[in-house]
Structure formats: C-alpha cells, structure tokens
Tab-separated table of C-alpha atoms in Angstrom:
chain	number	residue	atom	x	y	z
A	110	MET	CA	93.365	148.226	59.901
A	111	ARG	CA	95.353	146.650	56.632
A	112	SER	CA	98.496	144.736	56.752
A	113	PHE	CA	101.527	144.175	53.801
A	114	THR	CA	104.608	142.175	54.394
A	115	ARG	CA	107.591	141.753	52.239
A	116	TYR	CA	111.328	139.943	52.670
A	117	LEU	CA	114.690	141.802	51.782
A	118	TRP	CA	116.908	139.798	50.793
A	119	PHE	CA	120.760	140.788	51.305
A	120	ASN	CA	124.671	138.597	50.356
A	121	THR	CA	127.062	141.234	51.013
A	122	ALA	CA	130.279	140.721	49.064
A	123	LYS	CA	131.607	141.591	52.077
A	124	LYS	CA	131.809	140.446	55.575
A	125	ARG	CA	130.988	144.351	57.502
A	126	GLU	CA	128.267	146.362	55.776
A	127	LEU	CA	125.984	149.669	56.189
A	128	ILE	CA	123.051	149.550	52.847
A	129	ASN	CA	120.797	152.278	52.225
A	130	ILE	CA	117.742	150.854	52.534
A	131	THR	CA	115.273	153.716	52.726
A	132	GLY	CA	114.396	153.404	48.410
A	133	GLU	CA	112.988	149.351	49.120
A	134	CYS	CA	111.055	150.845	52.001
A	135	GLU	CA	109.165	153.235	49.848
A	136	ASP	CA	108.916	151.592	47.030
A	137	PHE	CA	107.027	148.797	49.156
A	138	LEU	CA	105.193	152.788	51.100
A	139	ARG	CA	104.184	152.854	47.623
A	140	GLU	CA	102.880	149.521	45.889
A	141	SER	CA	100.800	149.468	49.204
A	142	GLY	CA	98.437	152.194	49.019
A	143	VAL	CA	98.912	152.777	52.620
A	144	ARG	CA	98.727	156.544	54.380
A	145	GLU	CA	98.671	156.387	57.167
A	146	GLY	CA	100.251	154.128	59.858
A	147	LEU	CA	103.378	151.840	60.412
A	148	MET	CA	106.627	150.755	58.778
A	149	LEU	CA	108.784	148.013	61.645
A	150	VAL	CA	112.093	147.641	59.394
A	151	SER	CA	113.466	144.140	61.066
A	152	ALA	CA	116.498	142.792	60.802
A	153	MET	CA	115.341	138.279	60.620
A	154	HIS	CA	119.208	137.515	61.115
A	155	ILE	CA	120.416	138.214	65.422
A	156	THR	CA	123.721	139.369	64.127
A	157	ALA	CA	122.927	142.599	61.646
A	158	GLY	CA	121.128	145.630	63.116
A	159	VAL	CA	118.542	147.824	61.677
A	160	TRP	CA	118.708	151.983	62.346
A	161	VAL	CA	118.093	155.425	60.671
A	162	ASN	CA	121.709	157.884	61.067
A	163	ASP	CA	122.877	160.212	58.630
A	164	ASN	CA	124.227	159.036	54.959
A	165	GLU	CA	127.696	160.566	54.854
A	166	PRO	CA	130.094	157.564	53.946
A	167	GLY	CA	132.192	159.475	57.557
A	168	ILE	CA	129.772	159.878	60.004
A	169	LEU	CA	128.976	155.848	57.901
A	170	ALA	CA	133.070	155.041	59.307
A	171	ASP	CA	132.879	156.591	62.248
A	172	ALA	CA	129.355	153.772	63.306
A	173	MET	CA	131.483	150.971	62.516
A	174	GLU	CA	134.151	152.228	64.504
A	175	LEU	CA	133.123	153.090	67.314
A	176	LEU	CA	130.925	149.784	67.172
A	177	GLU	CA	134.196	147.883	66.578
A	178	ASN	CA	135.766	149.754	69.659
A	179	LEU	CA	133.157	148.716	71.793
A	180	ALA	CA	132.920	145.198	70.736
A	181	PRO	CA	135.215	144.177	68.374
A	182	GLU	CA	135.959	140.861	66.390
A	183	GLY	CA	138.059	138.314	68.832
A	184	PRO	CA	138.324	135.162	69.365
A	185	ASP	CA	137.702	134.987	72.810
A	186	TYR	CA	134.022	134.992	73.271
A	187	ARG	CA	132.389	132.126	75.063
A	188	HIS	CA	130.064	132.408	72.109
A	189	HIS	CA	133.104	130.891	70.075
A	190	ARG	CA	133.084	127.290	71.959
A	191	THR	CA	130.423	126.219	70.006
A	192	GLY	CA	132.472	126.852	66.909
A	193	GLU	CA	130.315	129.514	65.470
A	194	VAL	CA	133.552	132.749	65.115
A	195	ASN	CA	131.053	136.212	64.886
A	196	GLY	CA	130.641	137.193	68.558
A	197	HIS	CA	131.067	140.737	68.543
A	198	ALA	CA	128.370	140.845	65.253
A	199	HIS	CA	125.740	139.243	68.233
A	200	LEU	CA	126.512	142.537	70.428
A	201	LYS	CA	127.048	144.203	67.777
A	202	ASN	CA	123.889	143.962	66.979
A	203	LEU	CA	122.932	144.069	70.606
A	204	LEU	CA	124.286	147.655	70.736
A	205	THR	CA	122.125	148.581	67.451
A	206	HIS	CA	119.491	147.400	67.930
A	207	ASN	CA	118.124	144.777	65.219
A	208	GLN	CA	114.921	146.579	64.182
A	209	VAL	CA	112.930	150.051	63.610
A	210	VAL	CA	109.499	151.896	63.581
A	211	LEU	CA	108.536	153.893	60.773
A	212	PRO	CA	105.876	156.550	60.291
A	213	ILE	CA	103.583	156.480	57.378
A	214	THR	CA	102.254	160.243	57.146
A	215	ASP	CA	99.782	161.030	53.825
A	216	GLY	CA	101.242	158.312	51.672
A	217	GLU	CA	104.614	158.737	52.572
A	218	LEU	CA	107.599	157.546	54.453
A	219	ASP	CA	107.651	160.731	57.559
A	220	PHE	CA	111.081	161.274	57.775
A	221	GLY	CA	113.260	164.961	58.372
A	222	PRO	CA	115.612	165.599	56.016
A	223	TRP	CA	118.743	163.556	57.243
A	224	GLN	CA	116.646	160.721	58.404
A	225	THR	CA	117.905	157.776	55.707
A	226	VAL	CA	117.189	153.978	56.735
A	227	PHE	CA	119.871	151.841	56.593
A	228	TYR	CA	121.071	147.287	57.606
A	229	ALA	CA	124.221	147.021	58.810
A	230	GLU	CA	125.624	143.513	58.388
A	231	PHE	CA	128.021	142.798	60.876
A	232	ASP	CA	128.444	139.010	59.565
A	233	GLY	CA	127.756	138.648	55.931
A	234	MET	CA	129.044	136.701	52.745
A	235	ARG	CA	125.722	134.484	53.483
A	236	ARG	CA	121.941	135.459	52.558
A	237	LYS	CA	120.335	136.477	55.876
A	238	ARG	CA	116.762	139.309	55.644
A	239	VAL	CA	114.786	141.343	56.473
A	240	LEU	CA	110.956	141.761	56.933
A	241	LEU	CA	109.608	144.710	56.106
A	242	LYS	CA	106.114	144.833	57.831
A	243	ILE	CA	102.735	148.346	57.007
A	244	ILE	CA	99.550	148.321	59.091
A	245	GLY	CA	97.340	151.029	58.335
A	246	GLU	CA	94.546	152.330	56.292
B	217	MET	CA	91.552	152.662	62.806
B	218	ARG	CA	91.871	155.427	63.529
B	219	SER	CA	95.393	157.365	63.010
B	220	PHE	CA	97.024	160.968	64.655
B	221	THR	CA	99.691	162.861	63.834
B	222	ARG	CA	101.914	165.706	65.724
B	223	TYR	CA	105.399	166.643	65.474
B	224	LEU	CA	106.591	168.768	68.718
B	225	TRP	CA	109.641	171.514	67.593
B	226	PHE	CA	112.547	171.503	69.716
B	227	ASN	CA	114.754	174.747	69.928
B	228	THR	CA	117.614	173.932	73.444
B	229	ALA	CA	118.761	176.681	74.998
B	230	LYS	CA	121.800	174.410	75.164
B	231	LYS	CA	123.925	171.864	73.244
B	232	ARG	CA	122.986	169.094	74.949
B	233	GLU	CA	118.811	168.452	77.534
B	234	LEU	CA	117.495	165.814	78.167
B	235	ILE	CA	113.496	167.309	78.402
B	236	ASN	CA	110.875	165.211	79.765
B	237	ILE	CA	107.194	164.750	77.102
B	238	THR	CA	105.605	162.641	78.894
B	239	GLY	CA	103.061	165.509	79.774
B	240	GLU	CA	102.953	166.293	75.839
B	241	CYS	CA	102.133	162.691	74.812
B	242	GLU	CA	99.194	162.265	77.066
B	243	ASP	CA	97.853	165.194	76.025
B	244	PHE	CA	98.012	164.218	72.490
B	245	LEU	CA	96.269	160.964	73.582
B	246	ARG	CA	93.623	162.472	75.903
B	247	GLU	CA	92.659	164.843	72.489
B	248	SER	CA	93.031	161.784	69.970
B	249	GLY	CA	90.436	159.907	72.287
B	250	VAL	CA	92.319	156.629	71.392
B	251	ARG	CA	91.635	153.698	73.883
B	252	GLU	CA	93.351	151.027	72.496
B	253	GLY	CA	96.441	151.028	70.413
B	254	LEU	CA	100.285	152.179	69.700
B	255	MET	CA	102.185	155.442	70.080
B	256	LEU	CA	106.150	156.358	68.257
B	257	VAL	CA	107.322	158.988	69.414
B	258	SER	CA	109.952	159.113	67.580
B	259	ALA	CA	113.661	162.165	67.028
B	260	MET	CA	112.996	163.616	62.785
B	261	HIS	CA	116.409	163.950	63.650
B	262	ILE	CA	119.200	161.922	63.493
B	263	THR	CA	121.785	163.176	65.881
B	264	ALA	CA	118.792	163.601	68.669
B	265	GLY	CA	117.305	160.740	71.076
B	266	VAL	CA	113.732	159.345	72.405
B	267	TRP	CA	114.451	156.905	75.766
B	268	VAL	CA	112.246	156.049	78.105
B	269	ASN	CA	114.074	155.497	82.321
B	270	ASP	CA	112.959	157.362	85.597
B	271	ASN	CA	112.900	161.479	86.290
B	272	GLU	CA	115.444	161.500	88.825
B	273	PRO	CA	118.200	164.117	87.919
B	274	GLY	CA	121.023	162.024	88.869
B	275	ILE	CA	120.526	159.312	87.712
B	276	LEU	CA	120.520	161.055	84.312
B	277	ALA	CA	122.786	162.691	84.621
B	278	ASP	CA	124.973	159.785	84.632
B	279	ALA	CA	123.026	158.725	81.040
B	280	MET	CA	124.805	161.840	79.285
B	281	GLU	CA	128.554	160.886	82.157
B	282	LEU	CA	128.272	157.173	80.491
B	283	LEU	CA	127.565	158.670	76.633
B	284	GLU	CA	130.536	160.420	76.597
B	285	ASN	CA	132.761	158.620	77.962
B	286	LEU	CA	131.344	156.082	74.520
B	287	ALA	CA	131.128	158.314	72.066
B	288	PRO	CA	132.918	161.628	73.349
B	289	GLU	CA	133.309	165.018	71.770
B	290	GLY	CA	136.367	166.155	69.452
B	291	PRO	CA	137.952	166.377	66.646
B	292	ASP	CA	138.433	163.302	65.364
B	293	TYR	CA	135.276	162.108	62.977
B	294	ARG	CA	135.340	161.000	59.862
B	295	HIS	CA	132.368	163.043	59.733
B	296	HIS	CA	134.024	166.155	60.153
B	297	ARG	CA	135.384	166.585	57.189
B	298	THR	CA	132.419	167.321	55.815
B	299	GLY	CA	132.590	171.071	57.397
B	300	GLU	CA	130.411	169.612	59.906
B	301	VAL	CA	131.770	169.088	64.298
B	302	ASN	CA	128.608	167.073	65.584
B	303	GLY	CA	130.468	163.076	64.874
B	304	HIS	CA	130.142	162.422	68.504
B	305	ALA	CA	125.704	163.446	68.170
B	306	HIS	CA	124.873	161.223	65.908
B	307	LEU	CA	127.058	158.121	67.115
B	308	LYS	CA	125.227	159.189	70.628
B	309	ASN	CA	121.684	159.182	68.748
B	310	LEU	CA	122.823	154.779	67.506
B	311	LEU	CA	123.826	153.988	71.159
B	312	THR	CA	120.425	155.607	72.145
B	313	HIS	CA	117.750	154.968	69.825
B	314	ASN	CA	115.640	157.452	67.916
B	315	GLN	CA	112.380	156.098	69.458
B	316	VAL	CA	109.787	154.157	71.334
B	317	VAL	CA	107.221	153.076	71.491
B	318	LEU	CA	104.030	153.221	74.173
B	319	PRO	CA	101.587	151.359	74.750
B	320	ILE	CA	97.994	152.650	75.086
B	321	THR	CA	95.613	151.239	77.415
B	322	ASP	CA	92.218	151.720	78.201
B	323	GLY	CA	92.429	155.055	76.816
B	324	GLU	CA	95.919	155.980	79.027
B	325	LEU	CA	100.239	155.481	78.645
B	326	ASP	CA	100.437	151.672	79.776
B	327	PHE	CA	103.445	152.599	81.154
B	328	GLY	CA	104.534	151.181	85.177
B	329	PRO	CA	105.779	153.473	87.930
B	330	TRP	CA	108.552	155.383	87.247
B	331	GLN	CA	108.394	154.445	82.835
B	332	THR	CA	108.750	158.530	81.526
B	333	VAL	CA	108.952	159.528	78.039
B	334	PHE	CA	112.991	161.747	77.389
B	335	TYR	CA	112.952	163.845	74.258
B	336	ALA	CA	117.439	163.755	74.640
B	337	GLU	CA	119.318	166.726	73.025
B	338	PHE	CA	123.300	166.282	71.883
B	339	ASP	CA	123.135	169.351	69.359
B	340	GLY	CA	121.152	171.426	69.894
B	341	MET	CA	120.432	175.505	69.800
B	342	ARG	CA	118.418	174.485	66.746
B	343	ARG	CA	115.242	173.788	66.227
B	344	LYS	CA	114.252	170.095	64.809
B	345	ARG	CA	111.439	168.340	65.859
B	346	VAL	CA	109.877	164.543	67.350
B	347	LEU	CA	106.841	162.997	65.367
B	348	LEU	CA	104.263	161.389	67.441
B	349	LYS	CA	101.500	159.164	65.673
B	350	ILE	CA	98.581	157.695	67.135
B	351	ILE	CA	97.240	154.573	65.695
B	352	GLY	CA	94.977	152.991	67.273
B	353	GLU	CA	90.312	152.659	68.431
C	105	MET	CA	91.275	146.406	64.094
C	106	ARG	CA	91.746	144.404	67.196
C	107	SER	CA	94.581	144.839	70.220
C	108	PHE	CA	94.931	142.319	73.556
C	109	THR	CA	97.566	143.245	76.610
C	110	ARG	CA	98.725	141.050	78.960
C	111	TYR	CA	101.228	141.290	81.752
C	112	LEU	CA	104.783	138.427	82.185
C	113	TRP	CA	105.558	139.298	86.571
C	114	PHE	CA	108.306	138.285	87.254
C	115	ASN	CA	110.793	137.886	91.279
C	116	THR	CA	113.711	136.975	90.382
C	117	ALA	CA	116.552	134.350	92.087
C	118	LYS	CA	118.942	137.121	91.254
C	119	LYS	CA	119.795	139.599	90.193
C	120	ARG	CA	120.533	139.894	86.252
C	121	GLU	CA	119.009	137.200	84.416
C	122	LEU	CA	117.889	136.497	81.103
C	123	ILE	CA	114.397	134.963	80.141
C	124	ASN	CA	113.893	133.673	77.327
C	125	ILE	CA	109.835	134.874	76.675
C	126	THR	CA	109.433	133.575	72.969
C	127	GLY	CA	107.146	131.209	74.763
C	128	GLU	CA	104.196	133.232	76.736
C	129	CYS	CA	104.956	135.376	73.332
C	130	GLU	CA	104.031	132.437	71.062
C	131	ASP	CA	101.357	131.723	73.236
C	132	PHE	CA	99.147	135.279	73.838
C	133	LEU	CA	98.832	135.239	70.154
C	134	ARG	CA	97.271	132.031	69.139
C	135	GLU	CA	95.289	132.680	72.411
C	136	SER	CA	94.440	136.445	70.736
C	137	GLY	CA	93.063	134.333	67.229
C	138	VAL	CA	94.977	137.397	65.393
C	139	ARG	CA	96.862	136.126	62.437
C	140	GLU	CA	98.281	140.223	61.121
C	141	GLY	CA	99.957	142.622	63.350
C	142	LEU	CA	102.401	143.571	65.526
C	143	MET	CA	103.453	143.148	69.299
C	144	LEU	CA	104.726	145.459	71.194
C	145	VAL	CA	107.164	143.495	73.998
C	146	SER	CA	108.043	145.865	76.997
C	147	ALA	CA	109.729	145.806	80.265
C	148	MET	CA	107.360	148.142	82.822
C	149	HIS	CA	110.281	148.900	84.530
C	150	ILE	CA	113.150	151.151	83.498
C	151	THR	CA	115.927	148.765	84.738
C	152	ALA	CA	115.352	145.849	82.836
C	153	GLY	CA	115.644	145.122	78.494
C	154	VAL	CA	113.740	143.085	75.931
C	155	TRP	CA	115.075	142.011	73.209
C	156	VAL	CA	115.958	139.306	70.255
C	157	ASN	CA	119.480	137.721	70.344
C	158	ASP	CA	120.570	134.529	70.144
C	159	ASN	CA	119.360	132.486	72.491
C	160	GLU	CA	122.819	130.156	73.380
C	161	PRO	CA	124.493	130.123	76.218
C	162	GLY	CA	128.044	131.884	75.672
C	163	ILE	CA	126.548	134.745	74.197
C	164	LEU	CA	123.962	135.899	76.934
C	165	ALA	CA	127.224	135.252	79.034
C	166	ASP	CA	129.291	137.610	76.306
C	167	ALA	CA	125.984	141.145	75.485
C	168	MET	CA	126.458	140.338	80.231
C	169	GLU	CA	130.400	140.915	79.946
C	170	LEU	CA	129.530	143.822	77.561
C	171	LEU	CA	126.942	145.759	79.795
C	172	GLU	CA	128.543	145.342	82.980
C	173	ASN	CA	131.464	146.886	81.560
C	174	LEU	CA	130.351	149.719	79.360
C	175	ALA	CA	127.582	150.199	82.671
C	176	PRO	CA	129.261	148.536	85.609
C	177	GLU	CA	127.925	147.951	88.777
C	178	GLY	CA	129.946	149.547	91.384
C	179	PRO	CA	129.051	152.769	93.778
C	180	ASP	CA	129.774	155.832	91.975
C	181	TYR	CA	127.154	157.309	89.919
C	182	ARG	CA	124.557	160.287	90.166
C	183	HIS	CA	121.270	158.901	90.694
C	184	HIS	CA	122.920	156.671	94.408
C	185	ARG	CA	122.514	159.988	96.076
C	186	THR	CA	118.450	158.992	96.728
C	187	GLY	CA	119.564	156.425	98.566
C	188	GLU	CA	119.175	153.188	95.707
C	189	VAL	CA	121.738	151.336	93.793
C	190	ASN	CA	121.255	150.408	91.161
C	191	GLY	CA	123.029	152.798	88.599
C	192	HIS	CA	123.889	150.644	85.935
C	193	ALA	CA	121.208	148.992	85.489
C	194	HIS	CA	119.177	151.501	84.802
C	195	LEU	CA	122.336	152.457	82.692
C	196	LYS	CA	122.200	148.850	80.847
C	197	ASN	CA	118.709	149.917	80.126
C	198	LEU	CA	120.017	152.699	78.599
C	199	LEU	CA	122.322	151.090	76.165
C	200	THR	CA	119.624	147.945	75.626
C	201	HIS	CA	117.465	149.057	74.827
C	202	ASN	CA	113.734	148.442	76.985
C	203	GLN	CA	111.437	146.954	73.959
C	204	VAL	CA	111.305	145.330	70.741
C	205	VAL	CA	107.993	145.137	68.278
C	206	LEU	CA	107.576	141.793	66.427
C	207	PRO	CA	105.755	141.510	63.732
C	208	ILE	CA	102.941	138.480	63.242
C	209	THR	CA	102.107	136.855	59.856
C	210	ASP	CA	99.014	134.429	58.925
C	211	GLY	CA	99.257	133.858	63.261
C	212	GLU	CA	102.864	133.656	63.458
C	213	LEU	CA	105.668	134.736	64.889
C	214	ASP	CA	107.925	136.236	61.818
C	215	PHE	CA	111.010	135.015	62.904
C	216	GLY	CA	114.062	134.159	61.151
C	217	PRO	CA	116.111	130.847	62.219
C	218	TRP	CA	117.677	132.176	65.361
C	219	GLN	CA	115.351	134.647	66.552
C	220	THR	CA	115.071	134.237	70.253
C	221	VAL	CA	112.727	136.707	72.697
C	222	PHE	CA	114.335	137.692	76.106
C	223	TYR	CA	113.659	139.904	79.029
C	224	ALA	CA	116.799	140.858	80.417
C	225	GLU	CA	117.584	141.027	84.180
C	226	PHE	CA	119.502	144.107	85.748
C	227	ASP	CA	118.082	144.365	89.094
C	228	GLY	CA	115.485	141.865	89.856
C	229	MET	CA	114.578	139.654	93.574
C	230	ARG	CA	112.072	142.639	92.815
C	231	ARG	CA	108.147	141.610	91.942
C	232	LYS	CA	108.655	143.256	87.942
C	233	ARG	CA	106.320	143.694	84.355
C	234	VAL	CA	106.355	142.693	80.837
C	235	LEU	CA	103.403	144.328	78.691
C	236	LEU	CA	102.758	142.171	75.520
C	237	LYS	CA	100.426	144.281	73.316
C	238	ILE	CA	98.572	142.948	70.323
C	239	ILE	CA	97.478	144.851	67.657
C	240	GLY	CA	96.419	143.848	64.433
C	241	GLU	CA	93.367	141.255	62.898
C-alpha cells in the first residue's frame, strides 16, 4: 500500500465561496501514479465543508440559500459568548459534512457524469486548508 | 493491498425510492474474499444518496418526509433556469450525503444490530449507478 | 497493508450527550503503530452520530438545538407505530451522518487546529458501540 498527502491552501476573497477543486484532486492523483485506491478530501477547519454535487451555478446558489435558511448567520448563537461570530458556519459544516472519499479506478477518479468536488467556505477571508490523502497501489 | 470495484445499476419505477442494498454489498464482499478492509458505497449521481439506517418502513417514510420538508420539490429553484426540474433532489443529496464507508472485519460487514445500507433515489425513472469499492486484504 | 479494529462502548447517563472521543482515537492509533493510512470512526447504531467539530460548549449546545429544531423529539413519527419512541434520534443521525474518516500522517491524526471527534448520542442510557478501524502501514 502506498500513501500520498497534499494540502490545498485557500484564502477566499469573500466570507462564503464554493470552489471547484476537482482539477486539483485529479492533478494530485496523476502525480501519485496510484491506479487503484481511495482519496480522502477533508477540510481541516470546522467552518468549511467538502461535497460532491453538480457544477451548475444555479444549484450552487440554491445550496447556499438552503444552508442559510437552516442555519442562518446571526447574533444569537451560544458560541458567540466566546467572542466568535461564526456560529452559523460551524452549523453549516455540520449539515454538509466536512469530507468525501473519492474512488480511484484505473488511475482516474471514478466519477459519474456530473460529479464535481467542491470546497465550501462558510467563514473565509483567512488562510485555511483542505487535506488530500491517497491510499492505494 | 487488494482492490475490487462493482457498479450497481438502478432504474426505479418511481421518482423516489429507498432500496436496501445490504445484500448486494455482502455478496460483493464474499466474492472478493477480502477479510479486513473498507468498502466505499458511493452514488455516482448528484441526485441520489446512500445512507445507513434502520430497515423499518415507518422511519423510512419519516426520513423522506423530513427531507421533503427541508428541501421541498417545487418550481422555484435557480437550478431550474437550465430547464431541469430536480433542484430538490440535488439538495436532498447534499443533506443526506452521497456515500458511506463500511468496515470489513473477519470477512463480514462489521455492522451493529440494525444497520442497513440504503440507496436513496430522489430523481429516479432513469438509469443510475452506485459504485462499490473494496480495498483490503 | 495492516488493519486494526477497536470497539468503544458507551452507556450515557442522559438520553443525549456529546462525548469527545479524540483521545481514544489517538490512543488506538499510537498502539497500532501505523504511520500512514486512514481511520474509520463509525457508530454501530442508527440513533447516534459521529462528527468532527469544535470542542467549545456553546457551539455544541447550538448544534444540538439546531438538530432539535430540524428533527424534534415528539410523538408523531410513523416509526412509533412499532412501539419505539426514538424517531427523532434516527433522523438526527441521518442529518449529521454516522461516521467520519480520519487521515493518519506520520503516526498522528492529521488534524487542523480545532478539529475534535465527537460521539453524538441521541438516544442513550443503553449500551452502544462505536467502531474504530485503521488501515495503513
């Protein structure tokens, strides 16, 4: 079994952004030379998520609106007694999950036709990381 | 490390269905001969989920009702400007996640007493796939 | 590839609890001697979740309140026709997911600064288990 680790750094211009990282995942896979295995894609912060969905601007805006409806930004979270103001971002992370595991088959990400990997930043404008980890042969 | 890949095809009779795929996962594991490792079960489409929960019809209906309340089918998604009508299914996928990783111990799925794997179709009546990938020894 | 399995048992004093299990995961990793790989942390019951978030009491209470708002405890679930009263706990599990996969790099959990692993009990006061499974070298 071989193992490869890479860290992607982000410092978004806006507080909330959805960034397509499929290309970075594919580049990393190609450079590793792994033909069969798994790639973990996991945010290293607790106010950002990672998900696989469609790369279509409308649905991305719909997704962010849904999350805002379920866990709205606002002043009334208990978390804010610590001085923080990003309670909503923690809760959006909880609802969307902070990671996906991508299948690697025959040297490629084994994706269906519309699958795209997104980094979902809910509290940006600071340096944050996503970990990519391949295990396989 | 050994690796095995299988694709399960679905073409549901209804737009929404919950299909117990535990037997297919167990068959695949047995045929692989793997004794220790992990099995990734991941939908290859962005309008279907995979989850582990109880195989009890009441809770399955409750789950679908909850998802309908949180991300209702309807005409008003931005995604529909593309001509699509399945915005709700993308959002249900986002909320339930499109994959699980199953532990393999001693040649069996290492499950608790009630754990059952479901394919959750939110936009069916078309051919769609789930990927099963085992890595282990 | 080497593989190690451990079961953590819980019998919480209250129906709902959030338990930091990061130390148990780290102990298990150290004892395994694995330097590179993945650790699956997966609840073996369908009324408990596992998540990675901040170990700050305010946000933990906010998270439980959010889940109670989305899937409230109450009498009206179809699941209760079976005699059960824990429909809400199944649905909270569905929304938070029952597992995470932790990256192992250089013999340590490869975590960002605030990442903490929690066992989220939604229907406690009974013996329940979480599975830890390491695969790696």
